[in-house]
GROMACS .gro file of C-alpha atoms in nm:
model
  334
    1UNK     CA    1  -5.107   0.774  -6.308
    2UNK     CA    2  -5.132   0.984  -6.670
    3UNK     CA    3  -5.413   0.789  -6.896
    4UNK     CA    4  -5.462   0.912  -7.238
    5UNK     CA    5  -5.751   0.883  -7.444
    6UNK     CA    6  -5.769   0.903  -7.835
    7UNK     CA    7  -6.006   0.996  -8.089
    8UNK     CA    8  -5.973   0.984  -8.470
    9UNK     CA    9  -5.810   1.291  -8.478
   10UNK     CA   10  -5.632   1.416  -8.198
   11UNK     CA   11  -5.498   1.339  -7.844
   12UNK     CA   12  -5.709   1.426  -7.586
   13UNK     CA   13  -5.785   1.393  -7.194
   14UNK     CA   14  -6.053   1.266  -7.031
   15UNK     CA   15  -6.294   1.535  -6.879
   16UNK     CA   16  -6.113   1.795  -7.143
   17UNK     CA   17  -6.416   2.023  -7.086
   18UNK     CA   18  -6.343   2.068  -6.739
   19UNK     CA   19  -5.975   2.142  -6.796
   20UNK     CA   20  -5.822   2.440  -6.934
   21UNK     CA   21  -5.657   2.491  -7.278
   22UNK     CA   22  -5.291   2.527  -7.120
   23UNK     CA   23  -5.321   2.192  -6.918
   24UNK     CA   24  -5.453   1.999  -7.240
   25UNK     CA   25  -5.130   2.131  -7.445
   26UNK     CA   26  -4.931   2.054  -7.092
   27UNK     CA   27  -5.049   1.668  -7.090
   28UNK     CA   28  -5.021   1.622  -7.455
   29UNK     CA   29  -4.677   1.773  -7.447
   30UNK     CA   30  -4.581   1.545  -7.177
   31UNK     CA   31  -4.741   1.268  -7.414
   32UNK     CA   32  -4.524   1.312  -7.698
   33UNK     CA   33  -4.244   1.378  -7.471
   34UNK     CA   34  -4.263   1.018  -7.382
   35UNK     CA   35  -4.313   0.901  -7.720
   36UNK     CA   36  -3.993   1.029  -7.789
   37UNK     CA   37  -3.797   0.921  -7.508
   38UNK     CA   38  -3.905   0.559  -7.613
   39UNK     CA   39  -3.808   0.595  -7.964
   40UNK     CA   40  -3.469   0.663  -7.843
   41UNK     CA   41  -3.430   0.407  -7.577
   42UNK     CA   42  -3.601   0.166  -7.732
   43UNK     CA   43  -3.539   0.159  -8.116
   44UNK     CA   44  -3.256   0.355  -8.108
   45UNK     CA   45  -3.430   0.661  -8.329
   46UNK     CA   46  -3.294   1.011  -8.381
   47UNK     CA   47  -3.400   1.252  -8.643
   48UNK     CA   48  -3.048   1.211  -8.843
   49UNK     CA   49  -3.135   0.760  -8.820
   50UNK     CA   50  -3.476   0.848  -8.924
   51UNK     CA   51  -3.380   1.056  -9.214
   52UNK     CA   52  -3.095   0.862  -9.354
   53UNK     CA   53  -3.318   0.518  -9.298
   54UNK     CA   54  -3.582   0.635  -9.488
   55UNK     CA   55  -3.384   0.793  -9.793
   56UNK     CA   56  -3.207   0.457  -9.817
   57UNK     CA   57  -3.534   0.223  -9.797
   58UNK     CA   58  -3.751   0.429 -10.055
   59UNK     CA   59  -3.394   0.413 -10.255
   60UNK     CA   60  -3.384   0.029 -10.216
   61UNK     CA   61  -3.753   0.022 -10.296
   62UNK     CA   62  -3.731   0.193 -10.606
   63UNK     CA   63  -3.443  -0.010 -10.716
   64UNK     CA   64  -3.584  -0.350 -10.633
   65UNK     CA   65  -3.769  -0.468 -10.954
   66UNK     CA   66  -3.990  -0.731 -10.776
   67UNK     CA   67  -4.178  -0.463 -10.562
   68UNK     CA   68  -4.475  -0.284 -10.722
   69UNK     CA   69  -4.678   0.052 -10.644
   70UNK     CA   70  -4.549   0.030 -10.231
   71UNK     CA   71  -4.631   0.293 -10.068
   72UNK     CA   72  -4.328   0.544  -9.980
   73UNK     CA   73  -4.429   0.788  -9.725
   74UNK     CA   74  -4.285   0.837  -9.404
   75UNK     CA   75  -4.572   0.642  -9.199
   76UNK     CA   76  -4.589   0.352  -9.392
   77UNK     CA   77  -4.213   0.281  -9.416
   78UNK     CA   78  -4.139   0.414  -9.089
   79UNK     CA   79  -4.376   0.098  -8.946
   80UNK     CA   80  -4.072  -0.131  -9.083
   81UNK     CA   81  -3.764   0.035  -8.968
   82UNK     CA   82  -3.939   0.092  -8.608
   83UNK     CA   83  -4.051  -0.267  -8.574
   84UNK     CA   84  -3.701  -0.363  -8.635
   85UNK     CA   85  -3.506  -0.088  -8.470
   86UNK     CA   86  -3.393   0.082  -8.763
   87UNK     CA   87  -3.149  -0.236  -8.911
   88UNK     CA   88  -3.231  -0.126  -9.252
   89UNK     CA   89  -3.191  -0.500  -9.376
   90UNK     CA   90  -3.441  -0.627  -9.158
   91UNK     CA   91  -3.654  -0.404  -9.221
   92UNK     CA   92  -3.613  -0.463  -9.640
   93UNK     CA   93  -3.691  -0.851  -9.500
   94UNK     CA   94  -4.022  -0.737  -9.315
   95UNK     CA   95  -4.153  -0.549  -9.603
   96UNK     CA   96  -4.031  -0.823  -9.850
   97UNK     CA   97  -4.274  -1.112  -9.635
   98UNK     CA   98  -4.540  -0.841  -9.538
   99UNK     CA   99  -4.603  -0.801  -9.905
  100UNK     CA  100  -4.581  -1.173  -9.954
  101UNK     CA  101  -4.833  -1.230  -9.647
  102UNK     CA  102  -5.075  -1.008  -9.830
  103UNK     CA  103  -5.013  -1.185 -10.170
  104UNK     CA  104  -5.029  -1.576 -10.045
  105UNK     CA  105  -5.338  -1.460  -9.864
  106UNK     CA  106  -5.536  -1.244 -10.047
  107UNK     CA  107  -5.884  -1.389  -9.937
  108UNK     CA  108  -5.788  -1.233  -9.580
  109UNK     CA  109  -5.556  -0.927  -9.668
  110UNK     CA  110  -5.731  -0.746  -9.975
  111UNK     CA  111  -6.024  -0.528  -9.963
  112UNK     CA  112  -5.964  -0.452  -9.580
  113UNK     CA  113  -6.287  -0.242  -9.583
  114UNK     CA  114  -6.428  -0.171  -9.232
  115UNK     CA  115  -6.762  -0.113  -9.395
  116UNK     CA  116  -6.758  -0.471  -9.531
  117UNK     CA  117  -7.067  -0.658  -9.385
  118UNK     CA  118  -6.960  -0.884  -9.174
  119UNK     CA  119  -6.630  -0.729  -9.025
  120UNK     CA  120  -6.886  -0.452  -8.948
  121UNK     CA  121  -7.071  -0.672  -8.764
  122UNK     CA  122  -6.777  -0.830  -8.563
  123UNK     CA  123  -6.687  -0.526  -8.442
  124UNK     CA  124  -7.023  -0.381  -8.358
  125UNK     CA  125  -7.076  -0.707  -8.194
  126UNK     CA  126  -6.771  -0.633  -7.964
  127UNK     CA  127  -6.539  -0.964  -8.121
  128UNK     CA  128  -6.288  -0.680  -8.145
  129UNK     CA  129  -6.196  -0.324  -8.097
  130UNK     CA  130  -5.966  -0.105  -8.001
  131UNK     CA  131  -5.971   0.112  -7.645
  132UNK     CA  132  -6.037   0.497  -7.686
  133UNK     CA  133  -5.812   0.528  -7.331
  134UNK     CA  134  -5.403   0.426  -7.340
  135UNK     CA  135  -5.261   0.213  -7.083
  136UNK     CA  136  -4.982   0.348  -6.806
  137UNK     CA  137  -4.733   0.316  -7.103
  138UNK     CA  138  -4.926   0.530  -7.338
  139UNK     CA  139  -5.012   0.216  -7.565
  140UNK     CA  140  -5.331   0.154  -7.728
  141UNK     CA  141  -5.530  -0.133  -7.595
  142UNK     CA  142  -5.685  -0.412  -7.835
  143UNK     CA  143  -5.996  -0.603  -7.681
  144UNK     CA  144  -6.082  -0.961  -7.800
  145UNK     CA  145  -6.397  -1.111  -7.707
  146UNK     CA  146  -6.439  -1.394  -7.842
  147UNK     CA  147  -6.773  -1.510  -7.727
  148UNK     CA  148  -6.930  -1.229  -7.910
  149UNK     CA  149  -6.841  -1.419  -8.234
  150UNK     CA  150  -7.116  -1.664  -8.350
  151UNK     CA  151  -6.911  -1.942  -8.495
  152UNK     CA  152  -7.211  -2.076  -8.729
  153UNK     CA  153  -7.214  -1.744  -8.898
  154UNK     CA  154  -6.866  -1.654  -8.907
  155UNK     CA  155  -6.550  -1.812  -9.035
  156UNK     CA  156  -6.171  -1.808  -8.922
  157UNK     CA  157  -6.143  -1.604  -9.236
  158UNK     CA  158  -6.401  -1.335  -9.088
  159UNK     CA  159  -6.213  -1.364  -8.833
  160UNK     CA  160  -5.874  -1.271  -8.937
  161UNK     CA  161  -5.977  -1.015  -9.103
  162UNK     CA  162  -6.196  -0.800  -8.851
  163UNK     CA  163  -5.783  -0.837  -8.699
  164UNK     CA  164  -5.636  -0.732  -8.960
  165UNK     CA  165  -5.814  -0.404  -9.000
  166UNK     CA  166  -5.788  -0.333  -8.665
  167UNK     CA  167  -5.405  -0.388  -8.714
  168UNK     CA  168  -5.360  -0.197  -9.013
  169UNK     CA  169  -5.567   0.119  -8.889
  170UNK     CA  170  -5.378   0.116  -8.550
  171UNK     CA  171  -5.014   0.103  -8.704
  172UNK     CA  172  -5.082   0.342  -8.945
  173UNK     CA  173  -5.044   0.570  -8.639
  174UNK     CA  174  -4.657   0.684  -8.557
  175UNK     CA  175  -4.701   0.717  -8.198
  176UNK     CA  176  -4.847   0.331  -8.193
  177UNK     CA  177  -4.546   0.209  -8.425
  178UNK     CA  178  -4.300   0.375  -8.158
  179UNK     CA  179  -4.529   0.279  -7.818
  180UNK     CA  180  -4.620  -0.118  -7.935
  181UNK     CA  181  -4.977  -0.261  -7.841
  182UNK     CA  182  -5.134  -0.414  -7.548
  183UNK     CA  183  -5.386  -0.640  -7.537
  184UNK     CA  184  -5.675  -0.786  -7.370
  185UNK     CA  185  -5.872  -1.115  -7.414
  186UNK     CA  186  -6.190  -1.248  -7.261
  187UNK     CA  187  -6.180  -1.646  -7.268
  188UNK     CA  188  -6.542  -1.681  -7.138
  189UNK     CA  189  -6.794  -1.895  -7.297
  190UNK     CA  190  -6.538  -1.986  -7.547
  191UNK     CA  191  -6.714  -2.324  -7.725
  192UNK     CA  192  -6.555  -2.614  -7.914
  193UNK     CA  193  -6.727  -2.435  -8.208
  194UNK     CA  194  -6.499  -2.119  -8.191
  195UNK     CA  195  -6.171  -2.294  -8.198
  196UNK     CA  196  -6.342  -2.575  -8.462
  197UNK     CA  197  -6.363  -2.313  -8.765
  198UNK     CA  198  -5.993  -2.332  -8.781
  199UNK     CA  199  -5.799  -2.625  -8.910
  200UNK     CA  200  -5.448  -2.641  -8.759
  201UNK     CA  201  -5.230  -2.602  -9.069
  202UNK     CA  202  -5.454  -2.262  -9.121
  203UNK     CA  203  -5.396  -2.147  -8.750
  204UNK     CA  204  -5.006  -2.242  -8.714
  205UNK     CA  205  -4.908  -2.069  -9.048
  206UNK     CA  206  -5.094  -1.723  -8.960
  207UNK     CA  207  -4.929  -1.720  -8.634
  208UNK     CA  208  -4.582  -1.814  -8.763
  209UNK     CA  209  -4.607  -1.567  -9.026
  210UNK     CA  210  -4.797  -1.329  -8.872
  211UNK     CA  211  -4.516  -1.286  -8.631
  212UNK     CA  212  -4.227  -1.224  -8.894
  213UNK     CA  213  -4.426  -1.047  -9.149
  214UNK     CA  214  -4.659  -0.752  -8.978
  215UNK     CA  215  -4.489  -0.467  -8.803
  216UNK     CA  216  -4.640  -0.451  -8.486
  217UNK     CA  217  -4.446  -0.421  -8.129
  218UNK     CA  218  -4.647  -0.667  -7.934
  219UNK     CA  219  -4.588  -0.578  -7.547
  220UNK     CA  220  -4.821  -0.760  -7.339
  221UNK     CA  221  -5.083  -0.956  -7.369
  222UNK     CA  222  -5.382  -1.011  -7.063
  223UNK     CA  223  -5.633  -1.309  -7.080
  224UNK     CA  224  -5.873  -1.356  -6.840
  225UNK     CA  225  -6.161  -1.646  -6.779
  226UNK     CA  226  -5.925  -1.899  -6.958
  227UNK     CA  227  -6.141  -2.209  -7.031
  228UNK     CA  228  -6.001  -2.538  -7.158
  229UNK     CA  229  -6.167  -2.527  -7.461
  230UNK     CA  230  -5.983  -2.184  -7.543
  231UNK     CA  231  -5.626  -2.272  -7.300
  232UNK     CA  232  -5.530  -2.580  -7.582
  233UNK     CA  233  -5.530  -2.271  -7.900
  234UNK     CA  234  -5.343  -2.025  -7.679
  235UNK     CA  235  -5.077  -2.299  -7.573
  236UNK     CA  236  -5.075  -2.425  -7.901
  237UNK     CA  237  -5.037  -2.052  -8.091
  238UNK     CA  238  -4.782  -1.910  -7.818
  239UNK     CA  239  -4.549  -2.254  -7.951
  240UNK     CA  240  -4.608  -2.121  -8.295
  241UNK     CA  241  -4.434  -1.788  -8.186
  242UNK     CA  242  -4.122  -1.631  -8.082
  243UNK     CA  243  -4.000  -1.700  -7.688
  244UNK     CA  244  -3.992  -1.323  -7.625
  245UNK     CA  245  -4.361  -1.326  -7.709
  246UNK     CA  246  -4.452  -1.603  -7.495
  247UNK     CA  247  -4.302  -1.435  -7.191
  248UNK     CA  248  -4.533  -1.171  -7.250
  249UNK     CA  249  -4.863  -1.350  -7.215
  250UNK     CA  250  -5.070  -1.325  -6.898
  251UNK     CA  251  -5.302  -1.517  -6.772
  252UNK     CA  252  -5.530  -1.383  -6.471
  253UNK     CA  253  -5.755  -1.557  -6.269
  254UNK     CA  254  -5.954  -1.264  -6.192
  255UNK     CA  255  -6.051  -0.926  -6.346
  256UNK     CA  256  -5.927  -0.767  -5.981
  257UNK     CA  257  -5.564  -0.941  -6.055
  258UNK     CA  258  -5.583  -0.809  -6.416
  259UNK     CA  259  -5.627  -0.467  -6.287
  260UNK     CA  260  -5.323  -0.431  -6.099
  261UNK     CA  261  -5.118  -0.426  -6.449
  262UNK     CA  262  -5.398  -0.331  -6.681
  263UNK     CA  263  -5.537  -0.028  -6.546
  264UNK     CA  264  -5.938  -0.096  -6.509
  265UNK     CA  265  -6.047   0.285  -6.694
  266UNK     CA  266  -5.890   0.106  -7.045
  267UNK     CA  267  -6.137  -0.152  -7.005
  268UNK     CA  268  -6.510  -0.069  -7.092
  269UNK     CA  269  -6.741  -0.045  -6.803
  270UNK     CA  270  -6.878  -0.437  -6.828
  271UNK     CA  271  -6.537  -0.525  -6.700
  272UNK     CA  272  -6.456  -0.242  -6.426
  273UNK     CA  273  -6.400   0.096  -6.649
  274UNK     CA  274  -6.578   0.413  -6.685
  275UNK     CA  275  -6.653   0.399  -7.065
  276UNK     CA  276  -6.954   0.142  -7.147
  277UNK     CA  277  -6.889  -0.106  -7.425
  278UNK     CA  278  -7.078   0.018  -7.711
  279UNK     CA  279  -6.961   0.357  -7.678
  280UNK     CA  280  -6.570   0.278  -7.668
  281UNK     CA  281  -6.705   0.067  -8.013
  282UNK     CA  282  -6.864   0.383  -8.153
  283UNK     CA  283  -6.564   0.571  -8.143
  284UNK     CA  284  -6.334   0.261  -8.277
  285UNK     CA  285  -6.592   0.277  -8.551
  286UNK     CA  286  -6.472   0.626  -8.634
  287UNK     CA  287  -6.145   0.574  -8.619
  288UNK     CA  288  -6.187   0.280  -8.901
  289UNK     CA  289  -6.420   0.527  -9.108
  290UNK     CA  290  -6.106   0.769  -9.130
  291UNK     CA  291  -5.879   0.488  -9.267
  292UNK     CA  292  -6.106   0.307  -9.483
  293UNK     CA  293  -5.937   0.485  -9.775
  294UNK     CA  294  -5.565   0.462  -9.651
  295UNK     CA  295  -5.633   0.040  -9.597
  296UNK     CA  296  -5.793   0.027  -9.969
  297UNK     CA  297  -5.513   0.168 -10.151
  298UNK     CA  298  -5.296  -0.114 -10.019
  299UNK     CA  299  -5.430  -0.335 -10.284
  300UNK     CA  300  -5.244  -0.139 -10.537
  301UNK     CA  301  -4.900  -0.272 -10.412
  302UNK     CA  302  -4.733  -0.599 -10.515
  303UNK     CA  303  -4.433  -0.844 -10.485
  304UNK     CA  304  -4.390  -1.038 -10.842
  305UNK     CA  305  -4.157  -1.237 -10.695
  306UNK     CA  306  -4.054  -1.410 -10.317
  307UNK     CA  307  -3.675  -1.477 -10.478
  308UNK     CA  308  -3.536  -1.210 -10.244
  309UNK     CA  309  -3.650  -1.330  -9.851
  310UNK     CA  310  -3.417  -1.498  -9.684
  311UNK     CA  311  -3.558  -1.809  -9.524
  312UNK     CA  312  -3.418  -2.013  -9.243
  313UNK     CA  313  -3.512  -2.381  -9.104
  314UNK     CA  314  -3.888  -2.384  -8.979
  315UNK     CA  315  -3.961  -2.032  -9.116
  316UNK     CA  316  -4.256  -1.966  -9.390
  317UNK     CA  317  -4.171  -2.170  -9.694
  318UNK     CA  318  -4.006  -2.475  -9.473
  319UNK     CA  319  -4.182  -2.814  -9.364
  320UNK     CA  320  -4.273  -2.804  -9.058
  321UNK     CA  321  -4.609  -2.621  -9.076
  322UNK     CA  322  -4.706  -2.764  -9.382
  323UNK     CA  323  -4.723  -3.123  -9.240
  324UNK     CA  324  -4.931  -3.028  -8.994
  325UNK     CA  325  -5.283  -3.156  -9.073
  326UNK     CA  326  -5.649  -3.133  -8.936
  327UNK     CA  327  -5.831  -2.946  -8.674
  328UNK     CA  328  -5.912  -2.863  -8.329
  329UNK     CA  329  -6.256  -3.047  -8.378
  330UNK     CA  330  -6.146  -3.332  -8.149
  331UNK     CA  331  -6.108  -3.134  -7.856
  332UNK     CA  332  -6.306  -3.196  -7.561
  333UNK     CA  333  -6.398  -2.964  -7.324
  334UNK     CA  334  -6.443  -3.059  -6.942
   0.00000   0.00000   0.00000
């Protein structure tokens, strides 16, 4: 079993100081082989397709009068092409939806600064961070521990901004665009106050728009300690996304059961891994800092009109979500 660990600058292996340079180069080469094979097998990506689609994508953006100041580098554009398996038309739609999503929810998606006081606190406290280890499929693992968030101090906006800083940082890396992501969530000690900070409309809208607008490959979500207060929210959230994503939700009865599909080494020592959570968080902060200027530069992008977005019934802009009202405050916890 190969487990990979990331720093903000390069791919390394655990116990790297005891390994020869030749061994480390071989392991990194093996990892890159896995990335290349996944790109071909799952995304239909090869050099010719990538080059042709990038050229056509850039030409379309430059000719689209509704798009202003869009990033045009390979990494940014490839996140949309890879998320849509190099269907240029679908990638174009996802870019438009992404820019529209950001515009409609500026209070969430603009000024995504890892040094923002509340984002920094949520990361430091361990509410959300990425493991420095990759799982058996080479994927980065995003960990969310809701009880690390004090609902009397933080809002649903603070929560969402912490998630978006995490996602935007990770999808800027091409290996992550190709391999996708695994997720870990611990529902222990979640209270009614944690879910009551959300309105139903806000939660449903972000779930629906997020799947269609954020160019990420969500591969599997592992949850443990799912308490009644959180169970309803998970089920409701699953109802707002595609059946494909719902099928990737795995609820485990114990940590040991989860370790059968998510190796313990990718988790903090507190969950059976080898690295203390505090050390994982410090490594993650370095990754966030390395991408800080990149994320802040996204605010220059703008979509003047959403007229180019193709909408279907019950998609963003439809009436299904807008008719929802209320919040989760009436949930009862056994």
